[in-house]
mmCIF file of C-alpha atoms and ligand atoms in Angstrom:
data_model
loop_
_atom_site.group_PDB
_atom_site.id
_atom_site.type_symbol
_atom_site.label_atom_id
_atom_site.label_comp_id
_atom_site.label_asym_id
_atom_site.label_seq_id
_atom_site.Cartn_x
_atom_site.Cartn_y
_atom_site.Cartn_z
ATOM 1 C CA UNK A 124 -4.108 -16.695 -7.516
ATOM 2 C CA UNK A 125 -1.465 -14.444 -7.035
ATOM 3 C CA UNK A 126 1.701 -15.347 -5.321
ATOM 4 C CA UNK A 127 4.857 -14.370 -3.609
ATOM 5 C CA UNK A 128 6.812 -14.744 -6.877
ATOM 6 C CA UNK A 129 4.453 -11.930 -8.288
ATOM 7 C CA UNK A 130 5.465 -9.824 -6.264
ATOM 8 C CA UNK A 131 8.509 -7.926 -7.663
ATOM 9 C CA UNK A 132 11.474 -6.883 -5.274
ATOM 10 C CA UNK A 133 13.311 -3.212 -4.709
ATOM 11 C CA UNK A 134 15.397 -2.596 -7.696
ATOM 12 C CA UNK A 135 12.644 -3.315 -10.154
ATOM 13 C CA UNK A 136 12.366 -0.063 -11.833
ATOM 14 C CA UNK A 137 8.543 -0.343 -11.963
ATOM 15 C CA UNK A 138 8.851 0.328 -8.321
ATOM 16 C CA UNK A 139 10.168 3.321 -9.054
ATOM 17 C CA UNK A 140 7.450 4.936 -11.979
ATOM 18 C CA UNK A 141 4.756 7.141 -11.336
ATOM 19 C CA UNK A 142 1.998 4.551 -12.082
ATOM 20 C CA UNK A 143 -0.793 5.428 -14.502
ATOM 21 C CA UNK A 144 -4.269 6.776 -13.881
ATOM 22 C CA UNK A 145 -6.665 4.330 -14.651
ATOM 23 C CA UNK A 146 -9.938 5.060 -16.638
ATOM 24 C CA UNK A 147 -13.146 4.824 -15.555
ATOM 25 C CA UNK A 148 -15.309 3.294 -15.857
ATOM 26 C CA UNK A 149 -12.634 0.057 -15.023
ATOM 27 C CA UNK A 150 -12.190 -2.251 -17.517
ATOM 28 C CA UNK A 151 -13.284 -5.926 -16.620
ATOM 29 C CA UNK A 152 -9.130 -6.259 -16.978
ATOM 30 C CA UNK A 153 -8.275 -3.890 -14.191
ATOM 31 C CA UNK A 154 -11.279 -5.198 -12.133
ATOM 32 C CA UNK A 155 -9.644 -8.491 -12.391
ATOM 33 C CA UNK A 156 -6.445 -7.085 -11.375
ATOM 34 C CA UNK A 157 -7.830 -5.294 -8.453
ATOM 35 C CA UNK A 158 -10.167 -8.557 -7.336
ATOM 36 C CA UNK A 159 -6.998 -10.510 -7.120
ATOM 37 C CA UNK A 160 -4.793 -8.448 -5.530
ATOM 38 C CA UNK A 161 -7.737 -8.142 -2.507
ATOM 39 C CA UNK A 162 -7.543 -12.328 -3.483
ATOM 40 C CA UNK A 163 -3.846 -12.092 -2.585
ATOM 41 C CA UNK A 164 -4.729 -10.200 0.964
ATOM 42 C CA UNK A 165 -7.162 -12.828 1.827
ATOM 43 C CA UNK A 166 -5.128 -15.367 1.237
ATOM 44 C CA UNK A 167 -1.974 -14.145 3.326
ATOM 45 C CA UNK A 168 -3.918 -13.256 6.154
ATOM 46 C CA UNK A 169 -5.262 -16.942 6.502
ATOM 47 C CA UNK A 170 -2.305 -19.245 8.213
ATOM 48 C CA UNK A 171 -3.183 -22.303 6.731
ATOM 49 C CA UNK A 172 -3.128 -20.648 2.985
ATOM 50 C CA UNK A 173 -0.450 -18.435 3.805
ATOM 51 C CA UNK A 174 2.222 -21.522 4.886
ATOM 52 C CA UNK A 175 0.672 -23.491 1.979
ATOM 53 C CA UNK A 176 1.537 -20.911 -0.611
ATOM 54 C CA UNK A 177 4.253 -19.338 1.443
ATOM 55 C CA UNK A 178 2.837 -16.040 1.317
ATOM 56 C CA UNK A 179 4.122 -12.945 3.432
ATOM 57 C CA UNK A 180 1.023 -11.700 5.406
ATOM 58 C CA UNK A 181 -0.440 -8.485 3.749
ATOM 59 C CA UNK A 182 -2.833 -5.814 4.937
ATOM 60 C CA UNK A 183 -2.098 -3.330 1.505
ATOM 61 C CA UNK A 184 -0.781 -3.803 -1.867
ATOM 62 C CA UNK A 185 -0.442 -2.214 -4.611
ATOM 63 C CA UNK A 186 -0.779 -2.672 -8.467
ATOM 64 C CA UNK A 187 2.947 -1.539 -9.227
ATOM 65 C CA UNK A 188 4.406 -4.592 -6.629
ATOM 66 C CA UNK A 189 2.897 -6.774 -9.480
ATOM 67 C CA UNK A 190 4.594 -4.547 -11.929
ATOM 68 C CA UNK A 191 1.410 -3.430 -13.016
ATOM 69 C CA UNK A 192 1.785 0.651 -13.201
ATOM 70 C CA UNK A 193 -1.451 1.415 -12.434
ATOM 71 C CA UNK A 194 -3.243 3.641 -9.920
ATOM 72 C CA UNK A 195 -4.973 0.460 -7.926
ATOM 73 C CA UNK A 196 -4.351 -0.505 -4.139
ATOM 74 C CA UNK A 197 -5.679 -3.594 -2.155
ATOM 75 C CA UNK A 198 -6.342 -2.888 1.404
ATOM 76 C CA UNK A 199 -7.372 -5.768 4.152
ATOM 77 C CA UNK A 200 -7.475 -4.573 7.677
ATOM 78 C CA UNK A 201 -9.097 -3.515 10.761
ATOM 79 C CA UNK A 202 -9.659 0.058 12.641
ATOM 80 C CA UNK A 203 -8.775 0.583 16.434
ATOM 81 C CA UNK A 204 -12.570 -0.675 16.550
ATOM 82 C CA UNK A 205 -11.588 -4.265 15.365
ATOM 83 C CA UNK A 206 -14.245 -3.039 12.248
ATOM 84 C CA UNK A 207 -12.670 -4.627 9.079
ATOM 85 C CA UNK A 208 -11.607 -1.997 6.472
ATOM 86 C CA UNK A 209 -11.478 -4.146 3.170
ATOM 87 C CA UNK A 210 -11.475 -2.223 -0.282
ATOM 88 C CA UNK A 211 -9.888 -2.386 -3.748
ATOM 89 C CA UNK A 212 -9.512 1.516 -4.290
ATOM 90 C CA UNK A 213 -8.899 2.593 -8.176
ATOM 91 C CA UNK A 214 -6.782 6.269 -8.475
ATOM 92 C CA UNK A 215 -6.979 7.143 -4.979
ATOM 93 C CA UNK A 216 -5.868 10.478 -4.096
ATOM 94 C CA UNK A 217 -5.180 12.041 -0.197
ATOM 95 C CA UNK A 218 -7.185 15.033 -0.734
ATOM 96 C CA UNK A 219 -6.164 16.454 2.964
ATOM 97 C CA UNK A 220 -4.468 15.426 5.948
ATOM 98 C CA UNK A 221 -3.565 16.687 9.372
ATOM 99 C CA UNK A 222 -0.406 18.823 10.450
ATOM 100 C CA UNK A 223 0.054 15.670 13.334
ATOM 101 C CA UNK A 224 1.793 12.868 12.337
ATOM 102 C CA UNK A 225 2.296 9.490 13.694
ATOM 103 C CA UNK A 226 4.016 6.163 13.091
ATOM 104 C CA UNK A 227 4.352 2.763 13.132
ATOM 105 C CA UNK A 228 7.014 2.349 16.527
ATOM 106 C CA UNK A 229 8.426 -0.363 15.197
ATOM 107 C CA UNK A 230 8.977 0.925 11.988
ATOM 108 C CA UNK A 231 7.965 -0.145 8.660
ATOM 109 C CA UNK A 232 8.272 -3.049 6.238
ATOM 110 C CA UNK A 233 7.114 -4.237 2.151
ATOM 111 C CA UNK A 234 6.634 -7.578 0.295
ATOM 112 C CA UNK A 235 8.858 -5.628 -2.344
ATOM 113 C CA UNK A 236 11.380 -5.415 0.189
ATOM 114 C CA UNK A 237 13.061 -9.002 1.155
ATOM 115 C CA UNK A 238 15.062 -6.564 4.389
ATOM 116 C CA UNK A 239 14.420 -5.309 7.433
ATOM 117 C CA UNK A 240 14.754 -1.564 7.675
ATOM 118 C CA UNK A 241 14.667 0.103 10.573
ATOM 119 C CA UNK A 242 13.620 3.656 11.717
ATOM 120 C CA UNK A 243 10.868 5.770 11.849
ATOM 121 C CA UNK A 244 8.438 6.643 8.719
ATOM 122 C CA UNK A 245 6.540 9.682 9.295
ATOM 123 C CA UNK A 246 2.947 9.734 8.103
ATOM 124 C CA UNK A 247 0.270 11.814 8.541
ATOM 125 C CA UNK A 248 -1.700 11.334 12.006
ATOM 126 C CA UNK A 249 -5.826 11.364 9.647
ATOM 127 C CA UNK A 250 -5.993 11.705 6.147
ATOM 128 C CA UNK A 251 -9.313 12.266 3.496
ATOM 129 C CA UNK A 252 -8.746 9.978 0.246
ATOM 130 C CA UNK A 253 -11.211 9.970 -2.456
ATOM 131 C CA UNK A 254 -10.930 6.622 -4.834
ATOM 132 C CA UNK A 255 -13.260 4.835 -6.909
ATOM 133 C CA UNK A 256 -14.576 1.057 -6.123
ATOM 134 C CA UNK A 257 -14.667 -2.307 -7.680
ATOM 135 C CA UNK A 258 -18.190 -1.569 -8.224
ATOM 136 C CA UNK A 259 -17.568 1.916 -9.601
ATOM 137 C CA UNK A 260 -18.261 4.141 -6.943
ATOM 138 C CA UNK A 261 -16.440 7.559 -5.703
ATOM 139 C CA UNK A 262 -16.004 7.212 -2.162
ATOM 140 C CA UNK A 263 -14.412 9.222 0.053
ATOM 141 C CA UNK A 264 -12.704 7.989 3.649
ATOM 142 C CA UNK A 265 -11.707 9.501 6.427
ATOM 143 C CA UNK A 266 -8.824 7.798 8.265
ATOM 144 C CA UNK A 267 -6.817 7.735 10.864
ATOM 145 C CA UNK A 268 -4.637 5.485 13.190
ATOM 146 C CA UNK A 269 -3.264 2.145 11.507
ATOM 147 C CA UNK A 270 -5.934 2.331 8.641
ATOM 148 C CA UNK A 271 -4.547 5.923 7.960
ATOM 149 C CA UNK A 272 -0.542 4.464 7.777
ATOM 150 C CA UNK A 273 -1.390 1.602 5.226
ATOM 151 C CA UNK A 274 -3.284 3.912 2.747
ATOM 152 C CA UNK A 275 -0.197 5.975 2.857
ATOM 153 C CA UNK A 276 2.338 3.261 2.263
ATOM 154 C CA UNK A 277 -0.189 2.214 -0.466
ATOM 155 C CA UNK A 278 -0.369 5.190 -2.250
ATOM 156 C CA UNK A 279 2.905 6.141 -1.896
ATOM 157 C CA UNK A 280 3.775 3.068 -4.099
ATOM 158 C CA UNK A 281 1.716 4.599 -7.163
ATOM 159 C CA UNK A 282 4.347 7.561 -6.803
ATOM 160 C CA UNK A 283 7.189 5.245 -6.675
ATOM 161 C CA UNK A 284 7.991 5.800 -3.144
ATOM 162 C CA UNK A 285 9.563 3.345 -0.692
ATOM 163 C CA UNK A 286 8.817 3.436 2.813
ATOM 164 C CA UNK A 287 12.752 4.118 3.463
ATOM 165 C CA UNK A 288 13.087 7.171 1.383
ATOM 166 C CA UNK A 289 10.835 8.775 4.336
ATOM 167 C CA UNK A 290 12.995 7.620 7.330
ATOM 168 C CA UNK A 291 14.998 10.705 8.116
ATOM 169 C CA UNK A 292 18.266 9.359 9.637
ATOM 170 C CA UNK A 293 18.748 5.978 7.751
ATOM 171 C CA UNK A 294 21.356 6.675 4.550
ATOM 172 C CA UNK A 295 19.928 3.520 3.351
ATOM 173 C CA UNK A 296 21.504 2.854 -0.085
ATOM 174 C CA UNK A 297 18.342 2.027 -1.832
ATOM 175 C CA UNK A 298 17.140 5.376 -0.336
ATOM 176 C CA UNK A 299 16.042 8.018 -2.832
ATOM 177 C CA UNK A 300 15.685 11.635 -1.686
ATOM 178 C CA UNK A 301 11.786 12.824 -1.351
ATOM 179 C CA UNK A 302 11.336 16.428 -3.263
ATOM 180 C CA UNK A 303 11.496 18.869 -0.897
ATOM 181 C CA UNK A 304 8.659 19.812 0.898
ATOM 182 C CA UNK A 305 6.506 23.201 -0.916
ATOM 183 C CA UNK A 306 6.424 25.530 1.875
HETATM 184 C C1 LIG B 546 2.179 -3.485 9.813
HETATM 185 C C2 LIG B 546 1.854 -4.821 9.237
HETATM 186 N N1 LIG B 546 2.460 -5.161 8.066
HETATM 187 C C3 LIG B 546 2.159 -6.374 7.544
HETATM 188 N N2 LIG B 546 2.765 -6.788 6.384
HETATM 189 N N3 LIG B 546 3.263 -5.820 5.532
HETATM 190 C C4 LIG B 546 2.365 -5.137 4.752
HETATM 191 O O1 LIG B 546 1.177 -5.373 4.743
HETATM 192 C C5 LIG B 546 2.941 -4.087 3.823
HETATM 193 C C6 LIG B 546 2.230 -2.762 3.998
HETATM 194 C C7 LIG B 546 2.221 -2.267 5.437
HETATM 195 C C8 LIG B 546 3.619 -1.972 5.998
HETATM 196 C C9 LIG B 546 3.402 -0.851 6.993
HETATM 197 C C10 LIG B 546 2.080 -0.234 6.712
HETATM 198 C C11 LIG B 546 1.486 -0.950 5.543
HETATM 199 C C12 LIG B 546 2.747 -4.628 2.409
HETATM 200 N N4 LIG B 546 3.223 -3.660 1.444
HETATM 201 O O2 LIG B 546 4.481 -3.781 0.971
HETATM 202 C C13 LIG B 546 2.252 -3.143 0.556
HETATM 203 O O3 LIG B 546 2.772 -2.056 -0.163
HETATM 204 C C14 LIG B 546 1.258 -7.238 8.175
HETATM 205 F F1 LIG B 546 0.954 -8.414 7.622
HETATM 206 C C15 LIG B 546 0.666 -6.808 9.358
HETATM 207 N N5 LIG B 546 -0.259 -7.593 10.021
HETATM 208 C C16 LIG B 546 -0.992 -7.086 11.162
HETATM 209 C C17 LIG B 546 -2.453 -7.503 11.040
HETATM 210 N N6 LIG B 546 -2.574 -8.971 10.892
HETATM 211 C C18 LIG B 546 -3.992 -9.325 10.809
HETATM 212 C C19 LIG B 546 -4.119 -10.836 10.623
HETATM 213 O O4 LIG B 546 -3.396 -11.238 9.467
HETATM 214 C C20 LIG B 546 -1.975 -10.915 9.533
HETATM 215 C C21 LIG B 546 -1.826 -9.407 9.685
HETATM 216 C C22 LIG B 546 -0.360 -9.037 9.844
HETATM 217 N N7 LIG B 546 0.971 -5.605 9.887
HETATM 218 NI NI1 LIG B 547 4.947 -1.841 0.300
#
């Protein structure tokens, strides 16, 4: 099972690499990958196995915070309808998104990130993302709310963005500018 200490910490330059594309169909390899980083979620969401393995509590992950550089994310959690939204995604993409944006008021954090950070991280209010499953399928999701913020952070990992480079006012010194924004 995977564990806190697989989990590698800003300043790892894996955190920082566009992560690769993976082929499909998935290799048994990156389904394993993928299983066990949903494994991980599970696990750090359960109090009892979360104090036992001293695990951070998780609702996303992604493949490059186990220095894996690979287009996979783990996602565990629930929509403003309490309806679990559980899913290993492999190369998911935000094929559209609203102008709105929203956040998370009290800011944001990441298991790769052993600070707290404050401010606010703009993300887009709803969001389509297209992905393929652990069983192989394309889906495509429509999200918004809570759901909507953790695919971001997610996917923003597989471009080797941290949640800080987005806060605007924060000269954080681990902070690396975004590109700027095609008009
Ligand atoms: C907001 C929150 N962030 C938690 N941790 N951080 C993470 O998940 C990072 C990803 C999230 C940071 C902001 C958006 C995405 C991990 N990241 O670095 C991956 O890239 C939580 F654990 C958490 N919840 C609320 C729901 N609760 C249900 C019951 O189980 C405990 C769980 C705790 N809410
Ligand atoms: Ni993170």
């Amino acid at each position: 099972m995977l564990t806190m200490k697989d989990v590698i910490r800003e300043g790892h330059p894996t955190l920082r690499l566009k992560a690769k594309e993976v082929p499909l169909p998935p290799s048994q390899e990156d389904k394993e990958i993928l299983s066990k980083m949903m494994e991980f979620l599970v696990h750090s969401q359960d109090p009892e196995t979360a104090e036992k393995y001293d695990l951070r509590p998780g609702v996303g992950l992604a493949a490059p915070q186990i220095n894996v550089s690979k287009q996979m994310i783990a996602i565990r959690t629930t929509d403003h309808k309490e309806n679990l939204i559980e899913m290993g995604l492999f190369n998911p993409k935000i094929i559209s998104q609203s102008a709105e944006t929203t956040y998370l008021e009290n800011g944001e954090g990441c298991l790769s990130v052993d600070r707290e950070v404050s401010g606010i991280v703009p993300r887009y209010a709803r969001i389509k993302v297209t992905g393929t499953t652990l069983d192989g399928d394309t889906v495509t999701l429509r999200l918004k709310g809570f759901p909507a913020i953790v695919f971001q952070h997610e996917i923003d990992h597989l471009n080797g963005i941290m949640f800080y480079d987005r806060i605007e006012e924060t000269d954080d010194p681990y902070k690396v500018p975004l590109p700027p924004k095609e008009v």
